[in-house]
CSV table of C-alpha atoms in Angstrom, one decimal:
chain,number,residue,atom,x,y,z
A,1,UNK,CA,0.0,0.0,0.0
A,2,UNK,CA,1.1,4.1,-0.6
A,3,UNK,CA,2.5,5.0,2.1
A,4,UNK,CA,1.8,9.1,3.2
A,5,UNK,CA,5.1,10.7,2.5
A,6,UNK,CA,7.1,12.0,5.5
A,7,UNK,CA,6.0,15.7,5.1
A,8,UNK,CA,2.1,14.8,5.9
A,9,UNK,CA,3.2,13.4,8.6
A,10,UNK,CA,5.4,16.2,10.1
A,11,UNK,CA,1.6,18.2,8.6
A,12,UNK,CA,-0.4,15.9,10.3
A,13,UNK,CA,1.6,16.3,13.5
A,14,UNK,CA,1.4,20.0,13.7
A,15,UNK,CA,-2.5,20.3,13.2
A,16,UNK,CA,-3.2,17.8,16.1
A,17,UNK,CA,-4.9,20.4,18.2
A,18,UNK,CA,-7.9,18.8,19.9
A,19,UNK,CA,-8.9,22.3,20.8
A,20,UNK,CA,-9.0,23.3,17.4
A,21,UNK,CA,-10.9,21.8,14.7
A,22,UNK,CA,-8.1,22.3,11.9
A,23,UNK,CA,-9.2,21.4,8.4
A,24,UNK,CA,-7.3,21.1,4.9
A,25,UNK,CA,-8.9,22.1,1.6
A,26,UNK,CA,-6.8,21.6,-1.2
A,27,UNK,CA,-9.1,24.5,-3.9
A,28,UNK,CA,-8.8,23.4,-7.2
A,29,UNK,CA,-10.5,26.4,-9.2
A,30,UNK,CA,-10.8,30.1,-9.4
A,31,UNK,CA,-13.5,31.5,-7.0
A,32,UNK,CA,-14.0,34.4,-8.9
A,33,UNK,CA,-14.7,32.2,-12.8
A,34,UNK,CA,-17.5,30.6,-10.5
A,35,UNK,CA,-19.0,33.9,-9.8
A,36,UNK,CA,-18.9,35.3,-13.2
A,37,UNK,CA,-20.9,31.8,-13.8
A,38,UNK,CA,-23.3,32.2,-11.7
A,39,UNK,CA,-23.8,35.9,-12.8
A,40,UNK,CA,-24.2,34.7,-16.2
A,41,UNK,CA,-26.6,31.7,-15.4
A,42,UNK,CA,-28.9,34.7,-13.9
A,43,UNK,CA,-29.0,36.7,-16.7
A,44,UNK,CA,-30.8,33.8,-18.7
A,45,UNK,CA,-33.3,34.4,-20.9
A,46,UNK,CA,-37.4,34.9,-20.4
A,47,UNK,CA,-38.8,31.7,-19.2
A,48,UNK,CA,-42.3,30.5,-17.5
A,49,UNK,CA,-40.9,27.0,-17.6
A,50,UNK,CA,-37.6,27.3,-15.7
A,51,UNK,CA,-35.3,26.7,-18.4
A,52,UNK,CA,-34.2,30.2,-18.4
A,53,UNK,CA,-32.4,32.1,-15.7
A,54,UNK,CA,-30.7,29.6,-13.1
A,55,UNK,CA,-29.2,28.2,-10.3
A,56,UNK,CA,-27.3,25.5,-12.0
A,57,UNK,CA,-26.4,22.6,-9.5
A,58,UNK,CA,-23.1,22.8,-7.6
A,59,UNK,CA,-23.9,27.1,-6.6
A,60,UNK,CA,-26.9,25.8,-4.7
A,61,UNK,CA,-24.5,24.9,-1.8
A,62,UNK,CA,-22.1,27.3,-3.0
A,63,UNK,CA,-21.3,29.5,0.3
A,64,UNK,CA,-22.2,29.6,3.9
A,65,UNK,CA,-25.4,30.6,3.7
A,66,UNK,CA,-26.4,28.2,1.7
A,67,UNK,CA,-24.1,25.4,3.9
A,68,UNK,CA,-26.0,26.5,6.8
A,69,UNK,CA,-29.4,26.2,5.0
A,70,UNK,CA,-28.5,23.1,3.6
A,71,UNK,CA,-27.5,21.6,7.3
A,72,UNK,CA,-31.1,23.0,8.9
A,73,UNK,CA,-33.0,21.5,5.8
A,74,UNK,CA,-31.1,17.8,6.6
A,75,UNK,CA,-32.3,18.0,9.8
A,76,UNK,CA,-36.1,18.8,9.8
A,77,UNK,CA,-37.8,15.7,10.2
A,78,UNK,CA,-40.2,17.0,8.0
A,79,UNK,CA,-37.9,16.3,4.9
A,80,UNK,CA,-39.3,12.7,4.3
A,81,UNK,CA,-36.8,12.2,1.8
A,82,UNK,CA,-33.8,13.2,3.6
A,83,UNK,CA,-34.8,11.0,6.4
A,84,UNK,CA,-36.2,7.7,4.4
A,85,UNK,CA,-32.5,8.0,2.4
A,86,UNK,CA,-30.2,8.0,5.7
A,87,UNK,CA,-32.2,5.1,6.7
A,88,UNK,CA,-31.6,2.8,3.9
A,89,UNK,CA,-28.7,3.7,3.3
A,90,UNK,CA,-27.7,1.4,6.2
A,91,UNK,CA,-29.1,-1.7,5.1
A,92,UNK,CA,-28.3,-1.0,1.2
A,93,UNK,CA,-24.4,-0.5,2.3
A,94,UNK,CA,-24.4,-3.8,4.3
A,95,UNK,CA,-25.2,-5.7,0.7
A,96,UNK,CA,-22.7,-4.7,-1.2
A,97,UNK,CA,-19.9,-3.8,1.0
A,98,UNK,CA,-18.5,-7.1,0.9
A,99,UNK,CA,-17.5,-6.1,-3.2
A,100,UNK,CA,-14.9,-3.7,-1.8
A,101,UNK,CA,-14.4,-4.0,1.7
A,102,UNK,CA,-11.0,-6.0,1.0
A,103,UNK,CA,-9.8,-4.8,-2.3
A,104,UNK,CA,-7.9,-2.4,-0.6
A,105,UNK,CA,-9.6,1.0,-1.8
A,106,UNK,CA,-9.4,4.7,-1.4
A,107,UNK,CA,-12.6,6.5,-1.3
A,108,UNK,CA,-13.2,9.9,-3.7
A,109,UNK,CA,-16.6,11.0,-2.5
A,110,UNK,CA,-18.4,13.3,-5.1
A,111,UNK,CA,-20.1,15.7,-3.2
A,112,UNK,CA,-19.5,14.9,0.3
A,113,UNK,CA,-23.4,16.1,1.8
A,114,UNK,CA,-23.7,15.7,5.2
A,115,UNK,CA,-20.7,13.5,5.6
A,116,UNK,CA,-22.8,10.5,7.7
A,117,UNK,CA,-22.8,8.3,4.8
A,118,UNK,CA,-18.9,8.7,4.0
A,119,UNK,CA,-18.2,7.8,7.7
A,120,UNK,CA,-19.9,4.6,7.3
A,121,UNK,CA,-18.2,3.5,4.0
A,122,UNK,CA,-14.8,5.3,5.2
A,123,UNK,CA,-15.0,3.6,8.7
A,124,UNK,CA,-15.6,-0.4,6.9
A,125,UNK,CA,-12.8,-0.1,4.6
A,126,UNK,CA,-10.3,1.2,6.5
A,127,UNK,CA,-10.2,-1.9,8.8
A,128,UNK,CA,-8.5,-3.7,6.0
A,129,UNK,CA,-6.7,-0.8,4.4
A,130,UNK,CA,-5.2,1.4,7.6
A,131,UNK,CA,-3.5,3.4,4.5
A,132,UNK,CA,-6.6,4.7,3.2
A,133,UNK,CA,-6.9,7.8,1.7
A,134,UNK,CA,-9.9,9.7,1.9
A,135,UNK,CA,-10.7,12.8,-0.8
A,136,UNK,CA,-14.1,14.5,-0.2
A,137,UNK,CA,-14.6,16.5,-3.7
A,138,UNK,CA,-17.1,19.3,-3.5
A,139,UNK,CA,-17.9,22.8,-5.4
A,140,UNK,CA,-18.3,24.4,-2.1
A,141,UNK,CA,-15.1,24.7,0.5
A,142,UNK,CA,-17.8,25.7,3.4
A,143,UNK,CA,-19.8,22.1,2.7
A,144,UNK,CA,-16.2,20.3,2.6
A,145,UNK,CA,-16.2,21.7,6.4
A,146,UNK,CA,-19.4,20.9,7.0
A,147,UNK,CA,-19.6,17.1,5.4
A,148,UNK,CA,-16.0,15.8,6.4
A,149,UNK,CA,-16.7,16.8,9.9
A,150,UNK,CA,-18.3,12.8,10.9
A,151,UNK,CA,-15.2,11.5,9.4
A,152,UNK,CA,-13.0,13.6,11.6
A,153,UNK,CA,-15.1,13.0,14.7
A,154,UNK,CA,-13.8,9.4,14.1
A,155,UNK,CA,-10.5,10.5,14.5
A,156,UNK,CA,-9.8,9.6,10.7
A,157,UNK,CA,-5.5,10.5,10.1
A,158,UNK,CA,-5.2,14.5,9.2
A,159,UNK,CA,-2.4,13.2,6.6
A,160,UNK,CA,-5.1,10.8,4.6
A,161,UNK,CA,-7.9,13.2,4.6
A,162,UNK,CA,-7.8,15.4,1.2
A,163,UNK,CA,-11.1,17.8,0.7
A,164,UNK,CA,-10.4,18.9,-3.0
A,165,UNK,CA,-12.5,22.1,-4.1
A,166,UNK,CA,-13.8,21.2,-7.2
A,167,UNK,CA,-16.9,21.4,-9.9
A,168,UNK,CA,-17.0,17.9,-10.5
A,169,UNK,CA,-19.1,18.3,-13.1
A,170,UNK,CA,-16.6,19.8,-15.9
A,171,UNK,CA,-14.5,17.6,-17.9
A,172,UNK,CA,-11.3,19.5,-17.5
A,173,UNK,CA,-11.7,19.6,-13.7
A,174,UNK,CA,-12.4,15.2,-13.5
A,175,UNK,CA,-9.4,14.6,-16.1
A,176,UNK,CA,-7.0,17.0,-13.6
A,177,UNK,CA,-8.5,15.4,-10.1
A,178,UNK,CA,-8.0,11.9,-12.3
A,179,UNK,CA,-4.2,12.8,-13.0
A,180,UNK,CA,-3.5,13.9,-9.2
A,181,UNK,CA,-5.0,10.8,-8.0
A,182,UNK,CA,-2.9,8.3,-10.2
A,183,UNK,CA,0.3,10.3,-8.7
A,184,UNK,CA,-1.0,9.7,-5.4
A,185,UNK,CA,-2.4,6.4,-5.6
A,186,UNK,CA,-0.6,4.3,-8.2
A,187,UNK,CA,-2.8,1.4,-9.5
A,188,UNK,CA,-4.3,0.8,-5.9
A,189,UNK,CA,-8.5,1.0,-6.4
A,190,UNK,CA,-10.6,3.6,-6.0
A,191,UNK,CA,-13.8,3.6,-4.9
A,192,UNK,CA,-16.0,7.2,-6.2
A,193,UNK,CA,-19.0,7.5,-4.8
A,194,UNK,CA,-21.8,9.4,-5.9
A,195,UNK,CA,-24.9,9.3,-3.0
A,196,UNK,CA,-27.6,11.3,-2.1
A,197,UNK,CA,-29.2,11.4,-5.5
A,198,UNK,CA,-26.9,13.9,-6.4
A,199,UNK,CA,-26.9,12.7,-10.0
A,200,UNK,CA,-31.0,13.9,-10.4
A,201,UNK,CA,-29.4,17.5,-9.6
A,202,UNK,CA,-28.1,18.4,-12.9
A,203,UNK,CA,-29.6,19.4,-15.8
A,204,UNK,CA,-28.2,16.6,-18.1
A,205,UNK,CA,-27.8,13.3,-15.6
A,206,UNK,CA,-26.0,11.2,-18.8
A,207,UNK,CA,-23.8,13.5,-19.2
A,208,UNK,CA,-22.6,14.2,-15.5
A,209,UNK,CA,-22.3,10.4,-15.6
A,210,UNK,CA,-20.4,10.2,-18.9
A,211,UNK,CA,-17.9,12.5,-17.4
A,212,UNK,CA,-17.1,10.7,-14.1
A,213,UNK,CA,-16.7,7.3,-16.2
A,214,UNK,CA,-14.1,9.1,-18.1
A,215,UNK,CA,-12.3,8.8,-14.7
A,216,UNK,CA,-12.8,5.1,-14.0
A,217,UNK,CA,-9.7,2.9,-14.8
A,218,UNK,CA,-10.7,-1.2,-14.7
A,219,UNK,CA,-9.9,-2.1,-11.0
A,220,UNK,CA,-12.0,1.3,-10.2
A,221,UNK,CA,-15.9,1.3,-8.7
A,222,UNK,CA,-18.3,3.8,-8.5
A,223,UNK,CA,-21.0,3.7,-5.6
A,224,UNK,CA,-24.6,5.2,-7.2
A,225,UNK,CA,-27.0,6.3,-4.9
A,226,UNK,CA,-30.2,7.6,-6.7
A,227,UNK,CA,-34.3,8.3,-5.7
A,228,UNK,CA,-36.1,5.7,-7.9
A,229,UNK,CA,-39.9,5.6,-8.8
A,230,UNK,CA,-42.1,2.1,-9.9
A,231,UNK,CA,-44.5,4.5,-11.7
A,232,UNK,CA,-44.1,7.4,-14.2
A,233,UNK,CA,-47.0,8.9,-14.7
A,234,UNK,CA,-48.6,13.0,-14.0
A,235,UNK,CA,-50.1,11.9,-10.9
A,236,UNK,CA,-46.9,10.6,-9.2
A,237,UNK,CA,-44.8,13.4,-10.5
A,238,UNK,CA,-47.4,15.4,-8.7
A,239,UNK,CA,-46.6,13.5,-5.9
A,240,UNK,CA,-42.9,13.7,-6.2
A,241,UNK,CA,-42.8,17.7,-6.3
A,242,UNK,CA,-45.1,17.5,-3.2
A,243,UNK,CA,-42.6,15.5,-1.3
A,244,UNK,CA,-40.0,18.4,-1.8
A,245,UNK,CA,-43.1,21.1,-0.9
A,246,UNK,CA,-44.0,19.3,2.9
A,247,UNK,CA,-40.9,21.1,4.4
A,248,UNK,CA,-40.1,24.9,5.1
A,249,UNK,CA,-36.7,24.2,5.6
A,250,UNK,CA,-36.0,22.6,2.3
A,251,UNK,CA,-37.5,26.0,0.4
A,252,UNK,CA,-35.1,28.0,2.5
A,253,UNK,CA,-32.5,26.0,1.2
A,254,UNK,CA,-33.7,26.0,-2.6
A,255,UNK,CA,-34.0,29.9,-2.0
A,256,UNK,CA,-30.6,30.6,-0.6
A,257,UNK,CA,-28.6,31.2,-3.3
A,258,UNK,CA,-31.0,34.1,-4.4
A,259,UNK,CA,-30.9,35.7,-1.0
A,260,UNK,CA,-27.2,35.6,-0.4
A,261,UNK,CA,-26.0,36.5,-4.3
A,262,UNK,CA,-29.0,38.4,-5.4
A,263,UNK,CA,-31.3,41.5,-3.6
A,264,UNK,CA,-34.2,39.8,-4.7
A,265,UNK,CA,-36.7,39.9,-2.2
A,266,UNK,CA,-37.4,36.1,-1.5
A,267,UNK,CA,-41.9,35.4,-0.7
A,268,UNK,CA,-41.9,31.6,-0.4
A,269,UNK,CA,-45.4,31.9,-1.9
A,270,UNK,CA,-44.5,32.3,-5.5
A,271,UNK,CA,-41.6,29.4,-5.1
A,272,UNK,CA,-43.3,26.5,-7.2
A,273,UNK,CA,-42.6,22.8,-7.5
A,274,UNK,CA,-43.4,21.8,-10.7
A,275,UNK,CA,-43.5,17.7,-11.7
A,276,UNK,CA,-43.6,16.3,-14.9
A,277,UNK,CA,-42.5,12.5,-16.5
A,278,UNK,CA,-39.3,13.2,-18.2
A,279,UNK,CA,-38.4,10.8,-21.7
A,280,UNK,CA,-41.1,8.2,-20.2
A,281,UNK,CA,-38.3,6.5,-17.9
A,282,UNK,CA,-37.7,9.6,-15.1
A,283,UNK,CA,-39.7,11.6,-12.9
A,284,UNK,CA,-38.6,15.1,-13.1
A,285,UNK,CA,-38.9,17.9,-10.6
A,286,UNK,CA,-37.9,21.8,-11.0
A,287,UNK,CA,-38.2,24.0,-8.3
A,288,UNK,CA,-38.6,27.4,-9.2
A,289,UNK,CA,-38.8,31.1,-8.3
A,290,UNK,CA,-41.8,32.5,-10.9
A,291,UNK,CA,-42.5,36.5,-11.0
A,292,UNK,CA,-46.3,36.4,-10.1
A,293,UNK,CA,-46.1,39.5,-8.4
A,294,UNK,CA,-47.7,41.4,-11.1
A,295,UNK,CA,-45.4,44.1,-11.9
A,296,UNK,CA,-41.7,43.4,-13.5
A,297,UNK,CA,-39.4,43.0,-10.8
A,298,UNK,CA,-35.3,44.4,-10.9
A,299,UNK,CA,-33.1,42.1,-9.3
A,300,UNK,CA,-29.4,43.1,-8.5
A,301,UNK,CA,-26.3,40.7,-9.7
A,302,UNK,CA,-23.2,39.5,-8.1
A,303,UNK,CA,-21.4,42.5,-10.2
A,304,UNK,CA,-23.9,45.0,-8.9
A,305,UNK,CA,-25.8,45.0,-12.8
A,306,UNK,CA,-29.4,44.7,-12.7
A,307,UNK,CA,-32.0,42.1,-15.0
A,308,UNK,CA,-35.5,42.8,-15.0
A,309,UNK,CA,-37.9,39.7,-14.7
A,310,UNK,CA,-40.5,40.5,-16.4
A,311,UNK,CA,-44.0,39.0,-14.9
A,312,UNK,CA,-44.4,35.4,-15.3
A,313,UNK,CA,-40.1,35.1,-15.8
A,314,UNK,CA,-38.7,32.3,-13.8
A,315,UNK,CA,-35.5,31.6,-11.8
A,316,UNK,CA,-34.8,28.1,-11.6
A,317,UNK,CA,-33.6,27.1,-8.0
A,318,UNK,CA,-33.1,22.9,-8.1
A,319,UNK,CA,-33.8,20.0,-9.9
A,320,UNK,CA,-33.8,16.7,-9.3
A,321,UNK,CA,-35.2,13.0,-10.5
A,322,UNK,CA,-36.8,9.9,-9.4
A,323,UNK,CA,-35.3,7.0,-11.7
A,324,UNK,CA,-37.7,3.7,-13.2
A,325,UNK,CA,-35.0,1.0,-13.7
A,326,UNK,CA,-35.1,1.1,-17.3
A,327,UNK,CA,-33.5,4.8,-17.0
A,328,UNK,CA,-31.0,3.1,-15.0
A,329,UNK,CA,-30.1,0.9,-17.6
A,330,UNK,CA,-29.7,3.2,-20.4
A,331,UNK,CA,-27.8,6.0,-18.4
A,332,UNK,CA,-25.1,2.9,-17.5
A,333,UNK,CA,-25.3,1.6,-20.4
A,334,UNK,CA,-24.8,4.5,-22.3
A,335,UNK,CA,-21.9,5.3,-20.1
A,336,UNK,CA,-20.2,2.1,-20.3
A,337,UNK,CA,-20.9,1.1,-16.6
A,338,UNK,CA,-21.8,-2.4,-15.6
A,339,UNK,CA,-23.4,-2.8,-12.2
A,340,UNK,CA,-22.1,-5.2,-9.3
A,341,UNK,CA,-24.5,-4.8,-7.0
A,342,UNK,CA,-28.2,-2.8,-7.1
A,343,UNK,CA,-30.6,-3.1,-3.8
A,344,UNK,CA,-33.3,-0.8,-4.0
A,345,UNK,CA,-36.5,-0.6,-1.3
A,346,UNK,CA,-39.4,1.6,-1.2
A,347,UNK,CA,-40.1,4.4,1.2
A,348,UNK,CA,-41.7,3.1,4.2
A,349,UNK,CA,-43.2,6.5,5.8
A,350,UNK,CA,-46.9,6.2,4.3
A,351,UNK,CA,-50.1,3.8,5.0
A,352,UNK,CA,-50.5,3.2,1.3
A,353,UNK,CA,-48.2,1.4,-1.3
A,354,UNK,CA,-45.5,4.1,-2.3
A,355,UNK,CA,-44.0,4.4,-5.6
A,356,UNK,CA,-41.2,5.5,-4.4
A,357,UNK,CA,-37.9,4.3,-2.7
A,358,UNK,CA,-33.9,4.5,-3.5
A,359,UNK,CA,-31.6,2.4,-4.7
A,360,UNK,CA,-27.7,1.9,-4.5
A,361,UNK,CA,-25.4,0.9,-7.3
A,362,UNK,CA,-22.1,-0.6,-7.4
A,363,UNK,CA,-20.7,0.2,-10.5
A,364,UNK,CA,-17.6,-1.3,-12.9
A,365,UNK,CA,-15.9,0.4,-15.9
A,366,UNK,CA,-16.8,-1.5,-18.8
A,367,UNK,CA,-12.9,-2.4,-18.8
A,368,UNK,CA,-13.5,-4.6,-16.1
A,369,UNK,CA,-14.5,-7.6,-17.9
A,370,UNK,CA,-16.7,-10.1,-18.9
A,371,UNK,CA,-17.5,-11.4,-15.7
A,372,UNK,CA,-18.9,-7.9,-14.7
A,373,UNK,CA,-21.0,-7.7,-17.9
A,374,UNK,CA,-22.3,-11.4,-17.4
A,375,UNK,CA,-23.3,-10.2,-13.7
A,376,UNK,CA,-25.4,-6.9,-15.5
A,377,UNK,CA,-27.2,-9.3,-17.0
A,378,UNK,CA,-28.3,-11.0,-13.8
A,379,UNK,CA,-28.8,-7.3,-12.4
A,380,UNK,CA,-30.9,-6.1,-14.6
A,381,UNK,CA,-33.1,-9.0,-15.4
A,382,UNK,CA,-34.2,-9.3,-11.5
């Protein structure tokens, strides 16, 4: 196994302060290109539908005040969703940990969250690889704080914990992390994970996907976690958006980004949760901010420029999925992933059958072989 060179250690040595919670961040990108993006994303065109002006994925957790709305929304037991996922999560990991609990891994967590899950999957497979490293990648330095905190609570080594600020989802970005990684690691295994349905957050899901497989060499896995739905029709997306509406918390979160970039004056009565079926195999829900105040509406940018939202305009805030297996199959397929491993169950927080559940994939690279292909098979035929 790697061993962590001799000047971690002397690092290592010099941040153990138990009265001080000392954290690296390794930042990967520009702070100031993300907020010319995010400017840019908000001076979208006119749009009643969403697909205009936007919060595009990684910026709705982009600073503290949206960490700190973020961590009150993951806490309200009123966020079914949240709370059904943390639950299963459990009994989904048990299966198919024994696939990589002695192939001697690392663990690259895309979008670390609130970190609980990582400390599960960190905490099994270190006890057969001491030598572990573990590299949280997130947009956001202040959710790297946040989500590696669990992880550091279990006294997890200062010298083999990396948090790399990073947008995950650009090419350039996965080909440079993919690079560092090989220097560090060698050929030892990696296992990415990517929980929390954080795939469903981004406008084009295949191609998110296509661009982490880029990084997957043949001894690599990569740990899906999405929302998954046994129906797709009007009714259950319906249902779906209502899921996401129960909650106060989680529209302060949706909202955050606009209060803490923008001026805009935030009612949570015109914030609407819209559900629709999305290419007959997905469930799709866009939350939105929609001008139905009206009058037009001025709304101050990052670079002190105003747009006007004219009334009916939308901002788009979030959007995520709920996947039927057969989206599954073509999003892996297309990708040139072969699952392991899939355990799904359904949500068990109503009286009445629910459509809805989750369901965690272990994943190979296509280069992995015939035997992982024959296994797909099996996989997807149950």
């Amino acid at each position: 196994m790697t061993e962590p060179v001799p000047v971690i250690r002397k690092l290592e040595h010099a941040l153990a302060d138990d009265d001080f919670a000392w954290s690296l961040v390794l930042t990967g990108e520009d702070q100031t290109d993300k907020l010319a993006t995010l400017t840019g994303d908000l001076r979208g065109p006119f749009s009643t539908t969403g697909d205009g002006k936007q919060i595009t994925s990684g910026f709705s957790y982009w600073g503290i005040g949206p960490t700190i709305a973020w961590a009150n929304a993951t806490n309200d037991p009123f966020y079914l969703v949240m709370k059904a996922g943390a639950e299963s999560f459990q009994r989904h990991w048990r299966k198919v940990r024994p696939h990589v609990e002695n192939g001697g891994f690392h663990v690259v967590s895309l979008g670390v969250g609130t970190g609980v899950k990582d400390r599960t999957i960190v905490g099994d497979l270190r006890r057969q690889n001491r030598n572990m490293y573990y590299i949280p990648v997130d947009m956001s330095s202040e959710m790297l704080r946040m989500g590696t905190q669990p992880v550091r609570d279990a006294r997890f080594p200062v010298a083999q914990l990396l948090p790399v600020q990073l947008d995950f989802s650009i090419a350039d970005n996965m080909e440079e992390l993919a690079e560092m990684l090989a220097r560090l690691v060698g050929d030892e295994p990696i296992l990415f994970t990517l929980t929390g349905n954080t795939l469903a957050n981004f406008d084009s899901d295949e191609e998110l996907l296509g661009t982490l497989t880029q990084g997957l060499r043949a001894q690599d896995r990569l740990l899906l976690e999405v929302a998954s739905t046994t129906r797709l029709d009007q009714e259950t997306a319906d249902a779906a958006a209502d899921e996401y509406h129960q909650t106060r918390a989680f529209a302060e979160f949706v909202t955050s980004a606009l209060r803490y970039n923008t001026d805009l004056k935030i009612n949570n009565e015109l914030v609407k949760f819209v559900g629709e079926v999305e290419d007959d195999d997905a469930l799709l829900v866009k939350i939105l901010w929609q001008n139905d105040t009206g009058d037009e509406v001025r709304m101050e940018l990052p670079d002190h420029t105003e747009v006007v939202l004219p009334i009916g305009d939308t901002i788009r805030l979030y959007t995520t999925r709920k996947y039927s297996t057969t989206r599954l199959k073509r999003l892996t397929e297309a990708c040139k992933l072969t699952p392991v491993e899939a355990i799904q169950s359904q949500f068990r927080y109503t009286r009445r059958p629910n459509p809805f559940g989750l369901e965690l994939l272990l994943l190979a690279p296509e280069a992995a072989g015939e035997s992982a292909r024959s296994l797909a098979d099996d996989i997807w035929a149950t």
